[in-house]
XYZ file of C-alpha atoms in Angstrom:
147
model
C 115.101 -187.871 -8.358
C 117.627 -185.825 -10.274
C 116.577 -183.672 -13.172
C 118.666 -183.683 -16.344
C 116.969 -180.658 -17.883
C 114.422 -178.093 -16.757
C 112.357 -179.086 -19.812
C 112.477 -182.860 -19.374
C 110.714 -184.239 -16.326
C 112.591 -186.654 -14.091
C 111.858 -190.322 -14.469
C 111.082 -192.389 -11.415
C 113.941 -194.798 -10.692
C 111.626 -197.751 -11.457
C 111.758 -196.732 -15.141
C 115.554 -196.631 -15.282
C 117.770 -199.642 -15.948
C 119.781 -200.802 -12.944
C 122.843 -198.609 -12.556
C 121.446 -195.926 -14.882
C 121.139 -192.418 -13.588
C 118.919 -189.710 -14.925
C 121.912 -187.758 -16.221
C 122.864 -190.586 -18.621
C 119.620 -190.299 -20.574
C 120.440 -188.437 -23.784
C 118.665 -185.108 -24.314
C 115.789 -184.966 -26.760
C 116.664 -183.661 -30.224
C 115.693 -180.064 -30.840
C 112.680 -179.516 -33.035
C 112.851 -176.737 -35.584
C 110.011 -175.113 -37.416
C 110.043 -175.410 -41.170
C 111.029 -172.406 -43.199
C 108.350 -169.932 -44.089
C 106.675 -170.477 -47.451
C 107.139 -167.802 -50.088
C 104.581 -165.016 -50.390
C 104.040 -166.102 -53.989
C 103.087 -169.639 -52.892
C 100.843 -168.340 -50.094
C 99.018 -166.087 -52.538
C 98.720 -168.918 -55.074
C 97.233 -171.258 -52.459
C 94.944 -168.514 -51.104
C 93.504 -167.866 -54.560
C 93.223 -171.597 -55.276
C 91.390 -172.150 -51.970
C 88.898 -169.359 -52.627
C 88.241 -170.573 -56.161
C 87.826 -174.195 -55.111
C 85.490 -173.271 -52.233
C 83.247 -171.371 -54.643
C 83.384 -174.102 -57.294
C 82.669 -176.922 -54.826
C 80.035 -175.056 -52.817
C 82.058 -175.397 -49.611
C 83.049 -172.869 -46.953
C 86.062 -172.067 -44.829
C 86.105 -172.924 -41.143
C 84.433 -170.373 -38.864
C 87.863 -170.066 -37.186
C 89.902 -168.515 -39.971
C 93.050 -169.382 -38.041
C 92.460 -172.979 -39.179
C 92.076 -171.833 -42.777
C 95.214 -169.699 -42.548
C 97.415 -172.444 -41.130
C 96.250 -174.950 -43.740
C 96.842 -172.497 -46.604
C 100.360 -171.797 -45.314
C 100.995 -175.542 -45.024
C 99.868 -176.064 -48.606
C 102.112 -173.189 -49.689
C 105.114 -174.663 -47.888
C 104.587 -177.997 -49.651
C 104.118 -176.199 -52.970
C 107.510 -174.529 -52.429
C 109.370 -177.608 -51.188
C 107.676 -180.439 -53.099
C 106.246 -178.674 -56.136
C 102.731 -179.842 -55.200
C 100.150 -178.757 -52.595
C 100.375 -181.937 -50.514
C 97.867 -182.023 -47.645
C 99.673 -180.556 -44.603
C 97.408 -182.258 -42.084
C 98.643 -185.808 -42.529
C 101.846 -187.664 -41.650
C 103.877 -189.125 -44.506
C 106.839 -191.458 -44.400
C 107.920 -190.114 -47.788
C 106.446 -186.731 -48.725
C 108.118 -186.681 -52.135
C 106.574 -190.027 -53.119
C 103.165 -188.955 -51.806
C 103.294 -185.689 -53.748
C 104.243 -187.579 -56.910
C 101.408 -190.066 -56.414
C 98.902 -187.213 -56.102
C 96.254 -188.869 -53.914
C 96.763 -186.371 -51.050
C 97.489 -183.323 -53.203
C 94.871 -180.649 -52.551
C 92.099 -181.083 -53.358
C 92.679 -184.672 -52.304
C 90.721 -187.626 -53.640
C 88.374 -187.827 -50.594
C 87.531 -184.145 -51.077
C 86.937 -184.481 -54.796
C 84.871 -187.657 -54.458
C 82.948 -187.144 -51.202
C 83.588 -183.541 -50.082
C 85.534 -184.816 -47.056
C 88.371 -182.451 -46.136
C 90.542 -183.828 -43.321
C 92.129 -180.367 -42.838
C 88.813 -178.561 -42.392
C 89.750 -176.163 -45.190
C 86.708 -176.967 -47.314
C 83.563 -177.624 -45.278
C 80.036 -178.325 -46.427
C 77.325 -175.997 -45.133
C 75.932 -178.697 -42.827
C 79.251 -179.021 -40.968
C 79.084 -177.535 -37.458
C 82.431 -175.777 -38.003
C 81.600 -174.250 -41.390
C 81.678 -170.485 -41.519
C 79.945 -168.296 -44.046
C 83.037 -167.222 -45.962
C 84.608 -168.493 -49.149
C 87.240 -165.776 -49.092
C 90.235 -164.900 -46.958
C 92.644 -162.023 -47.402
C 96.423 -162.180 -47.455
C 96.384 -159.854 -44.458
C 94.176 -162.272 -42.474
C 96.548 -165.145 -43.210
C 99.552 -163.046 -42.187
C 97.901 -161.799 -38.992
C 96.442 -165.155 -37.917
C 99.719 -167.031 -38.418
C 102.144 -164.376 -37.171
C 102.954 -166.287 -33.968
C 103.525 -169.694 -35.567
């Protein structure tokens, strides 16, 4: 078996069309990380998250890395879409979803049933709920520095 890239494993010949060699398989497209959200948007989403946790009687995840990543995802969508679209779901059309509003944070399931798919807002009986309803800008920066 020939290898076309050190990052792409070789395929057994049974998976290749007759006459096809491994080197003819096109390379995978490169995946790029999204741009960093603005500090203003991160701070806006941090303050919103703290306020909503207090108002709804929910808590952040005991692993504040989860909280930090979700807040940064909300901030990125706030910057790019103008709305804090849930960053934990896949959308075929993010712009349309943001305009519709169903998945804008706090999403309808959260508002109606206190069900947060992202684990940003957790009820006290959730096994992953921490004790905090606050997170600092420094914690977010530190916990997401390698992403």
